[in-house]
């Protein structure tokens, strides 16, 4: 399949809200929520894109013609490239109603297995997604990292317990979605986490713990204080946290 065929296929299948733009800058889908774009004023994803576009590469073409080693060690595993695929939880809501996030996770883990990287995945608020993702991880060399919504510590620990026989490379809690209304409606107790609550989750986990959604140096210091093994700098893709700096 060539690039033009990829675009044609995507326009048929990716869903009504994605415009399959030549450049995924967030402009074509701005203010389309649900969807892949940014909530009003529709600038978050574009601000991220613009910030990363300002970074340039310094070239040095004097050297050995041997292949360049892009591998990196993370959590005791050697990755072929310093890359994780990103979680998409509510894929039916954001993209195509006929798509299933379990299928998405299965395909991503299979692809990551062939390329020597890891897939971070969410659940779309359905219990069965975790069960199916555990099976996908088992089939594909344990290439998945579960990403938990900022529910209560008790509920997050129950999800961690699902992995007692299939420990992933790491576990992750999303902090940049703490203020989303639909998460607060779940039980009225989800949302912002204290350092103490994060320490509790870190202590409960049998694998390295990642905190996703760090947006400031102070937030990074708090994450370290809470025992984070790694952080992910994120403003939720600029989609639902408007007016925050680009992640670059």
PDB file of C-alpha atoms in Angstrom:
ATOM      1  CA  UNK A   1       0.000   0.000   0.000  1.00  0.00           C
ATOM      2  CA  UNK A   2       1.482   3.346  -1.038  1.00  0.00           C
ATOM      3  CA  UNK A   3       0.903   6.685   0.671  1.00  0.00           C
ATOM      4  CA  UNK A   4      -1.929   7.770  -1.626  1.00  0.00           C
ATOM      5  CA  UNK A   5      -3.722   4.493  -0.961  1.00  0.00           C
ATOM      6  CA  UNK A   6      -3.242   5.012   2.776  1.00  0.00           C
ATOM      7  CA  UNK A   7      -4.930   8.440   2.537  1.00  0.00           C
ATOM      8  CA  UNK A   8      -7.800   7.121   0.428  1.00  0.00           C
ATOM      9  CA  UNK A   9      -8.370   4.236   2.816  1.00  0.00           C
ATOM     10  CA  UNK A  10      -8.175   6.545   5.836  1.00  0.00           C
ATOM     11  CA  UNK A  11     -10.797   8.922   4.430  1.00  0.00           C
ATOM     12  CA  UNK A  12     -13.194   5.990   4.129  1.00  0.00           C
ATOM     13  CA  UNK A  13     -12.522   4.396   7.486  1.00  0.00           C
ATOM     14  CA  UNK A  14     -11.071   6.752  10.072  1.00  0.00           C
ATOM     15  CA  UNK A  15     -14.369   8.418  10.916  1.00  0.00           C
ATOM     16  CA  UNK A  16     -16.287  11.625  10.266  1.00  0.00           C
ATOM     17  CA  UNK A  17     -14.317  13.996  12.487  1.00  0.00           C
ATOM     18  CA  UNK A  18     -10.783  13.423  11.186  1.00  0.00           C
ATOM     19  CA  UNK A  19     -10.181  15.309   7.930  1.00  0.00           C
ATOM     20  CA  UNK A  20      -7.095  13.242   6.966  1.00  0.00           C
ATOM     21  CA  UNK A  21      -5.120  16.445   6.418  1.00  0.00           C
ATOM     22  CA  UNK A  22      -1.741  16.256   4.629  1.00  0.00           C
ATOM     23  CA  UNK A  23      -0.234  17.676   7.843  1.00  0.00           C
ATOM     24  CA  UNK A  24      -1.749  16.624  11.186  1.00  0.00           C
ATOM     25  CA  UNK A  25      -1.567  20.071  12.782  1.00  0.00           C
ATOM     26  CA  UNK A  26      -4.894  20.208  14.611  1.00  0.00           C
ATOM     27  CA  UNK A  27      -6.240  23.000  12.418  1.00  0.00           C
ATOM     28  CA  UNK A  28      -8.547  20.961  10.217  1.00  0.00           C
ATOM     29  CA  UNK A  29     -10.289  19.363  13.192  1.00  0.00           C
ATOM     30  CA  UNK A  30     -10.169  22.304  15.597  1.00  0.00           C
ATOM     31  CA  UNK A  31     -13.223  22.585  17.888  1.00  0.00           C
ATOM     32  CA  UNK A  32     -14.438  19.124  16.827  1.00  0.00           C
ATOM     33  CA  UNK A  33     -15.151  17.401  20.110  1.00  0.00           C
ATOM     34  CA  UNK A  34     -15.766  14.508  20.310  1.00  0.00           C
ATOM     35  CA  UNK A  35     -13.102  13.963  17.709  1.00  0.00           C
ATOM     36  CA  UNK A  36      -9.355  14.168  17.282  1.00  0.00           C
ATOM     37  CA  UNK A  37      -9.238  17.976  17.442  1.00  0.00           C
ATOM     38  CA  UNK A  38      -9.119  20.507  20.287  1.00  0.00           C
ATOM     39  CA  UNK A  39     -11.951  21.845  22.397  1.00  0.00           C
ATOM     40  CA  UNK A  40     -12.692  25.572  22.111  1.00  0.00           C
ATOM     41  CA  UNK A  41     -10.867  27.761  21.291  1.00  0.00           C
ATOM     42  CA  UNK A  42      -9.402  24.954  19.187  1.00  0.00           C
ATOM     43  CA  UNK A  43      -5.766  25.906  19.498  1.00  0.00           C
ATOM     44  CA  UNK A  44      -4.263  23.277  21.806  1.00  0.00           C
ATOM     45  CA  UNK A  45      -3.223  20.644  19.269  1.00  0.00           C
ATOM     46  CA  UNK A  46      -1.965  23.333  16.890  1.00  0.00           C
ATOM     47  CA  UNK A  47       0.090  24.968  19.653  1.00  0.00           C
ATOM     48  CA  UNK A  48       1.732  21.605  20.293  1.00  0.00           C
ATOM     49  CA  UNK A  49       2.413  21.123  16.584  1.00  0.00           C
ATOM     50  CA  UNK A  50       3.835  24.638  16.227  1.00  0.00           C
ATOM     51  CA  UNK A  51       6.125  24.243  19.250  1.00  0.00           C
ATOM     52  CA  UNK A  52       7.604  21.006  17.915  1.00  0.00           C
ATOM     53  CA  UNK A  53       8.035  22.535  14.465  1.00  0.00           C
ATOM     54  CA  UNK A  54      10.388  25.126  15.968  1.00  0.00           C
ATOM     55  CA  UNK A  55      12.897  22.406  16.857  1.00  0.00           C
ATOM     56  CA  UNK A  56      15.555  21.883  14.182  1.00  0.00           C
ATOM     57  CA  UNK A  57      18.125  19.151  13.658  1.00  0.00           C
ATOM     58  CA  UNK A  58      21.848  19.877  13.525  1.00  0.00           C
ATOM     59  CA  UNK A  59      23.409  17.798  10.771  1.00  0.00           C
ATOM     60  CA  UNK A  60      26.869  16.210  10.785  1.00  0.00           C
ATOM     61  CA  UNK A  61      27.460  14.072   7.723  1.00  0.00           C
ATOM     62  CA  UNK A  62      31.144  13.396   8.375  1.00  0.00           C
ATOM     63  CA  UNK A  63      31.435  10.000   9.962  1.00  0.00           C
ATOM     64  CA  UNK A  64      31.185   6.255   9.548  1.00  0.00           C
ATOM     65  CA  UNK A  65      28.685   4.874   7.014  1.00  0.00           C
ATOM     66  CA  UNK A  66      27.776   2.100   9.434  1.00  0.00           C
ATOM     67  CA  UNK A  67      24.120   1.839  10.547  1.00  0.00           C
ATOM     68  CA  UNK A  68      23.217   4.127  13.451  1.00  0.00           C
ATOM     69  CA  UNK A  69      22.119   2.457  16.668  1.00  0.00           C
ATOM     70  CA  UNK A  70      18.873   4.127  17.804  1.00  0.00           C
ATOM     71  CA  UNK A  71      18.205   1.659  20.617  1.00  0.00           C
ATOM     72  CA  UNK A  72      17.621   2.680  24.226  1.00  0.00           C
ATOM     73  CA  UNK A  73      17.117   0.766  27.459  1.00  0.00           C
ATOM     74  CA  UNK A  74      13.871   1.475  29.313  1.00  0.00           C
ATOM     75  CA  UNK A  75      12.661  -0.381  32.410  1.00  0.00           C
ATOM     76  CA  UNK A  76      15.190  -3.136  31.811  1.00  0.00           C
ATOM     77  CA  UNK A  77      14.069  -3.660  28.205  1.00  0.00           C
ATOM     78  CA  UNK A  78      15.988  -2.733  25.072  1.00  0.00           C
ATOM     79  CA  UNK A  79      13.827  -0.753  22.654  1.00  0.00           C
ATOM     80  CA  UNK A  80      14.923  -0.371  19.049  1.00  0.00           C
ATOM     81  CA  UNK A  81      13.930   3.310  19.141  1.00  0.00           C
ATOM     82  CA  UNK A  82      13.010   5.730  21.978  1.00  0.00           C
ATOM     83  CA  UNK A  83       9.326   5.659  21.105  1.00  0.00           C
ATOM     84  CA  UNK A  84       6.013   4.637  22.664  1.00  0.00           C
ATOM     85  CA  UNK A  85       2.756   4.638  20.764  1.00  0.00           C
ATOM     86  CA  UNK A  86       0.087   6.779  22.415  1.00  0.00           C
ATOM     87  CA  UNK A  87      -3.119   5.536  24.058  1.00  0.00           C
ATOM     88  CA  UNK A  88      -6.498   6.211  22.486  1.00  0.00           C
ATOM     89  CA  UNK A  89      -9.249   5.206  24.893  1.00  0.00           C
ATOM     90  CA  UNK A  90     -12.667   6.169  23.523  1.00  0.00           C
ATOM     91  CA  UNK A  91     -11.910   5.416  19.896  1.00  0.00           C
ATOM     92  CA  UNK A  92     -15.553   4.836  18.956  1.00  0.00           C
ATOM     93  CA  UNK A  93     -16.500   8.239  20.324  1.00  0.00           C
ATOM     94  CA  UNK A  94     -13.556  10.172  18.915  1.00  0.00           C
ATOM     95  CA  UNK A  95     -13.224   8.524  15.497  1.00  0.00           C
ATOM     96  CA  UNK A  96     -15.386   5.829  13.901  1.00  0.00           C
ATOM     97  CA  UNK A  97     -18.375   4.381  15.809  1.00  0.00           C
ATOM     98  CA  UNK A  98     -17.706   0.991  14.233  1.00  0.00           C
ATOM     99  CA  UNK A  99     -14.141   0.793  15.577  1.00  0.00           C
ATOM    100  CA  UNK A 100     -13.218  -1.060  18.744  1.00  0.00           C
ATOM    101  CA  UNK A 101     -10.354   0.052  20.964  1.00  0.00           C
ATOM    102  CA  UNK A 102      -9.591  -3.610  21.717  1.00  0.00           C
ATOM    103  CA  UNK A 103      -8.852  -4.164  18.019  1.00  0.00           C
ATOM    104  CA  UNK A 104      -6.764  -0.971  17.965  1.00  0.00           C
ATOM    105  CA  UNK A 105      -4.692  -2.178  20.937  1.00  0.00           C
ATOM    106  CA  UNK A 106      -4.256  -5.628  19.389  1.00  0.00           C
ATOM    107  CA  UNK A 107      -2.964  -4.190  16.114  1.00  0.00           C
ATOM    108  CA  UNK A 108      -0.677  -1.698  17.864  1.00  0.00           C
ATOM    109  CA  UNK A 109       0.870  -4.337  20.120  1.00  0.00           C
ATOM    110  CA  UNK A 110       1.392  -6.650  17.154  1.00  0.00           C
ATOM    111  CA  UNK A 111       3.094  -3.833  15.226  1.00  0.00           C
ATOM    112  CA  UNK A 112       5.207  -2.818  18.237  1.00  0.00           C
ATOM    113  CA  UNK A 113       6.360  -6.405  18.642  1.00  0.00           C
ATOM    114  CA  UNK A 114       7.716  -6.406  15.071  1.00  0.00           C
ATOM    115  CA  UNK A 115       9.457  -3.041  15.581  1.00  0.00           C
ATOM    116  CA  UNK A 116      10.836  -3.527  19.078  1.00  0.00           C
ATOM    117  CA  UNK A 117       8.928  -0.734  20.851  1.00  0.00           C
ATOM    118  CA  UNK A 118       6.046  -0.490  23.341  1.00  0.00           C
ATOM    119  CA  UNK A 119       2.365   0.471  23.079  1.00  0.00           C
ATOM    120  CA  UNK A 120       0.701   2.545  25.802  1.00  0.00           C
ATOM    121  CA  UNK A 121      -3.016   1.829  25.905  1.00  0.00           C
ATOM    122  CA  UNK A 122      -6.160   3.014  27.653  1.00  0.00           C
ATOM    123  CA  UNK A 123      -9.467   1.305  28.228  1.00  0.00           C
ATOM    124  CA  UNK A 124     -12.242   3.616  27.016  1.00  0.00           C
ATOM    125  CA  UNK A 125     -13.963   3.051  30.392  1.00  0.00           C
ATOM    126  CA  UNK A 126     -14.833  -0.576  29.585  1.00  0.00           C
ATOM    127  CA  UNK A 127     -13.676  -3.429  31.801  1.00  0.00           C
ATOM    128  CA  UNK A 128     -13.463  -5.899  28.900  1.00  0.00           C
ATOM    129  CA  UNK A 129     -10.803  -3.744  27.219  1.00  0.00           C
ATOM    130  CA  UNK A 130      -8.358  -4.483  30.038  1.00  0.00           C
ATOM    131  CA  UNK A 131      -9.045  -8.212  29.809  1.00  0.00           C
ATOM    132  CA  UNK A 132      -8.528  -8.261  26.046  1.00  0.00           C
ATOM    133  CA  UNK A 133      -5.432  -6.050  26.268  1.00  0.00           C
ATOM    134  CA  UNK A 134      -3.857  -8.474  28.746  1.00  0.00           C
ATOM    135  CA  UNK A 135      -4.394 -11.279  26.223  1.00  0.00           C
ATOM    136  CA  UNK A 136      -2.941  -9.106  23.439  1.00  0.00           C
ATOM    137  CA  UNK A 137       0.124  -8.426  25.552  1.00  0.00           C
ATOM    138  CA  UNK A 138       0.528 -12.125  26.191  1.00  0.00           C
ATOM    139  CA  UNK A 139       0.382 -12.823  22.452  1.00  0.00           C
ATOM    140  CA  UNK A 140       2.814 -10.091  21.464  1.00  0.00           C
ATOM    141  CA  UNK A 141       5.807 -10.244  23.743  1.00  0.00           C
ATOM    142  CA  UNK A 142       4.383  -8.132  26.572  1.00  0.00           C
ATOM    143  CA  UNK A 143       4.602  -4.951  24.496  1.00  0.00           C
ATOM    144  CA  UNK A 144       1.769  -3.095  26.263  1.00  0.00           C
ATOM    145  CA  UNK A 145       1.806  -0.473  29.026  1.00  0.00           C
ATOM    146  CA  UNK A 146      -1.625   0.056  30.653  1.00  0.00           C
ATOM    147  CA  UNK A 147      -2.575   3.706  31.167  1.00  0.00           C
ATOM    148  CA  UNK A 148      -5.133   4.222  33.932  1.00  0.00           C
ATOM    149  CA  UNK A 149      -7.531   7.147  34.190  1.00  0.00           C
ATOM    150  CA  UNK A 150      -7.221   9.237  37.415  1.00  0.00           C
ATOM    151  CA  UNK A 151      -9.910   7.300  39.254  1.00  0.00           C
ATOM    152  CA  UNK A 152      -9.770   6.738  43.008  1.00  0.00           C
ATOM    153  CA  UNK A 153      -6.623   4.969  44.263  1.00  0.00           C
ATOM    154  CA  UNK A 154      -8.798   2.027  45.290  1.00  0.00           C
ATOM    155  CA  UNK A 155     -10.205   1.585  41.777  1.00  0.00           C
ATOM    156  CA  UNK A 156      -6.791   1.990  40.153  1.00  0.00           C
ATOM    157  CA  UNK A 157      -5.399  -0.687  42.476  1.00  0.00           C
ATOM    158  CA  UNK A 158      -8.211  -3.035  41.378  1.00  0.00           C
ATOM    159  CA  UNK A 159      -7.079  -2.558  37.774  1.00  0.00           C
ATOM    160  CA  UNK A 160      -3.470  -3.193  38.778  1.00  0.00           C
ATOM    161  CA  UNK A 161      -4.603  -6.469  40.346  1.00  0.00           C
ATOM    162  CA  UNK A 162      -5.735  -7.711  36.925  1.00  0.00           C
ATOM    163  CA  UNK A 163      -2.066  -7.994  35.949  1.00  0.00           C
ATOM    164  CA  UNK A 164      -0.891 -10.241  38.780  1.00  0.00           C
ATOM    165  CA  UNK A 165      -0.115 -13.071  36.315  1.00  0.00           C
ATOM    166  CA  UNK A 166       0.916 -10.878  33.370  1.00  0.00           C
ATOM    167  CA  UNK A 167       3.069  -8.045  34.653  1.00  0.00           C
ATOM    168  CA  UNK A 168       3.625  -5.369  31.985  1.00  0.00           C
ATOM    169  CA  UNK A 169       6.868  -3.471  31.449  1.00  0.00           C
ATOM    170  CA  UNK A 170       5.367  -0.574  33.415  1.00  0.00           C
ATOM    171  CA  UNK A 171       2.072   0.965  34.504  1.00  0.00           C
ATOM    172  CA  UNK A 172       0.917   4.541  34.008  1.00  0.00           C
ATOM    173  CA  UNK A 173      -1.596   6.968  35.521  1.00  0.00           C
ATOM    174  CA  UNK A 174      -2.969   9.832  33.408  1.00  0.00           C
ATOM    175  CA  UNK A 175      -2.912  13.087  35.375  1.00  0.00           C
ATOM    176  CA  UNK A 176      -3.638  15.529  32.554  1.00  0.00           C
ATOM    177  CA  UNK A 177      -7.247  14.329  32.324  1.00  0.00           C
ATOM    178  CA  UNK A 178      -7.985  14.969  35.994  1.00  0.00           C
ATOM    179  CA  UNK A 179     -10.530  17.697  35.255  1.00  0.00           C
ATOM    180  CA  UNK A 180     -12.517  15.988  32.513  1.00  0.00           C
ATOM    181  CA  UNK A 181     -16.226  16.130  33.435  1.00  0.00           C
ATOM    182  CA  UNK A 182     -17.078  12.611  32.251  1.00  0.00           C
ATOM    183  CA  UNK A 183     -14.419  11.131  34.553  1.00  0.00           C
ATOM    184  CA  UNK A 184     -15.707  13.043  37.558  1.00  0.00           C
ATOM    185  CA  UNK A 185     -19.203  11.729  36.832  1.00  0.00           C
ATOM    186  CA  UNK A 186     -18.062   8.130  37.193  1.00  0.00           C
ATOM    187  CA  UNK A 187     -18.134   8.152  40.973  1.00  0.00           C
ATOM    188  CA  UNK A 188     -17.544  11.753  41.992  1.00  0.00           C
ATOM    189  CA  UNK A 189     -14.116  10.958  43.390  1.00  0.00           C
ATOM    190  CA  UNK A 190     -11.862  10.737  40.339  1.00  0.00           C
ATOM    191  CA  UNK A 191      -9.582  13.584  39.378  1.00  0.00           C
ATOM    192  CA  UNK A 192      -6.556  15.365  40.801  1.00  0.00           C
ATOM    193  CA  UNK A 193      -4.145  13.211  42.787  1.00  0.00           C
ATOM    194  CA  UNK A 194      -2.110  14.228  45.815  1.00  0.00           C
ATOM    195  CA  UNK A 195       1.557  13.287  46.233  1.00  0.00           C
ATOM    196  CA  UNK A 196       0.441  10.902  48.953  1.00  0.00           C
ATOM    197  CA  UNK A 197      -2.015   9.139  46.653  1.00  0.00           C
ATOM    198  CA  UNK A 198       0.621   8.799  43.944  1.00  0.00           C
ATOM    199  CA  UNK A 199       3.075   7.387  46.489  1.00  0.00           C
ATOM    200  CA  UNK A 200       0.419   4.837  47.440  1.00  0.00           C
ATOM    201  CA  UNK A 201       0.002   3.763  43.800  1.00  0.00           C
ATOM    202  CA  UNK A 202       3.763   3.584  43.314  1.00  0.00           C
ATOM    203  CA  UNK A 203       4.112   1.396  46.402  1.00  0.00           C
ATOM    204  CA  UNK A 204       1.276  -0.858  45.222  1.00  0.00           C
ATOM    205  CA  UNK A 205       2.718  -1.407  41.746  1.00  0.00           C
ATOM    206  CA  UNK A 206       4.981  -4.387  41.140  1.00  0.00           C
ATOM    207  CA  UNK A 207       6.469  -2.736  38.034  1.00  0.00           C
ATOM    208  CA  UNK A 208       7.870   0.739  37.236  1.00  0.00           C
ATOM    209  CA  UNK A 209       5.324   3.550  37.528  1.00  0.00           C
ATOM    210  CA  UNK A 210       4.881   6.335  34.971  1.00  0.00           C
ATOM    211  CA  UNK A 211       2.982   9.551  35.656  1.00  0.00           C
ATOM    212  CA  UNK A 212       1.603  11.086  32.459  1.00  0.00           C
ATOM    213  CA  UNK A 213       0.480  14.681  32.196  1.00  0.00           C
ATOM    214  CA  UNK A 214       3.398  16.567  33.742  1.00  0.00           C
ATOM    215  CA  UNK A 215       3.423  20.128  32.376  1.00  0.00           C
ATOM    216  CA  UNK A 216       5.766  22.113  34.642  1.00  0.00           C
ATOM    217  CA  UNK A 217       9.123  21.748  36.375  1.00  0.00           C
ATOM    218  CA  UNK A 218       7.304  21.887  39.703  1.00  0.00           C
ATOM    219  CA  UNK A 219       5.028  19.067  38.559  1.00  0.00           C
ATOM    220  CA  UNK A 220       8.099  17.030  37.642  1.00  0.00           C
ATOM    221  CA  UNK A 221       9.586  17.587  41.115  1.00  0.00           C
ATOM    222  CA  UNK A 222       6.307  16.450  42.680  1.00  0.00           C
ATOM    223  CA  UNK A 223       6.317  13.346  40.494  1.00  0.00           C
ATOM    224  CA  UNK A 224       9.855  12.514  41.611  1.00  0.00           C
ATOM    225  CA  UNK A 225       8.804  13.090  45.223  1.00  0.00           C
ATOM    226  CA  UNK A 226       5.953  10.641  44.652  1.00  0.00           C
ATOM    227  CA  UNK A 227       8.410   8.013  43.409  1.00  0.00           C
ATOM    228  CA  UNK A 228       7.862   8.157  39.650  1.00  0.00           C
ATOM    229  CA  UNK A 229      10.153   5.919  37.617  1.00  0.00           C
ATOM    230  CA  UNK A 230       9.390   8.051  34.549  1.00  0.00           C
ATOM    231  CA  UNK A 231       7.184  10.946  33.529  1.00  0.00           C
ATOM    232  CA  UNK A 232       5.425  11.814  30.280  1.00  0.00           C
ATOM    233  CA  UNK A 233       5.252  15.517  29.496  1.00  0.00           C
ATOM    234  CA  UNK A 234       1.722  15.928  28.167  1.00  0.00           C
ATOM    235  CA  UNK A 235      -1.219  18.304  27.957  1.00  0.00           C
ATOM    236  CA  UNK A 236      -3.463  15.501  26.700  1.00  0.00           C
ATOM    237  CA  UNK A 237      -2.450  16.201  23.131  1.00  0.00           C
ATOM    238  CA  UNK A 238      -3.709  19.740  23.492  1.00  0.00           C
ATOM    239  CA  UNK A 239      -7.197  18.334  22.927  1.00  0.00           C
ATOM    240  CA  UNK A 240      -8.977  18.966  26.200  1.00  0.00           C
ATOM    241  CA  UNK A 241      -6.568  21.188  28.157  1.00  0.00           C
ATOM    242  CA  UNK A 242      -6.643  24.458  26.206  1.00  0.00           C
ATOM    243  CA  UNK A 243      -4.357  27.442  26.739  1.00  0.00           C
ATOM    244  CA  UNK A 244      -1.441  25.368  28.060  1.00  0.00           C
ATOM    245  CA  UNK A 245       2.076  25.685  26.571  1.00  0.00           C
ATOM    246  CA  UNK A 246       3.067  23.390  23.725  1.00  0.00           C
ATOM    247  CA  UNK A 247       4.677  20.265  25.154  1.00  0.00           C
ATOM    248  CA  UNK A 248       7.989  20.891  23.384  1.00  0.00           C
TER     249      UNK A 248
END
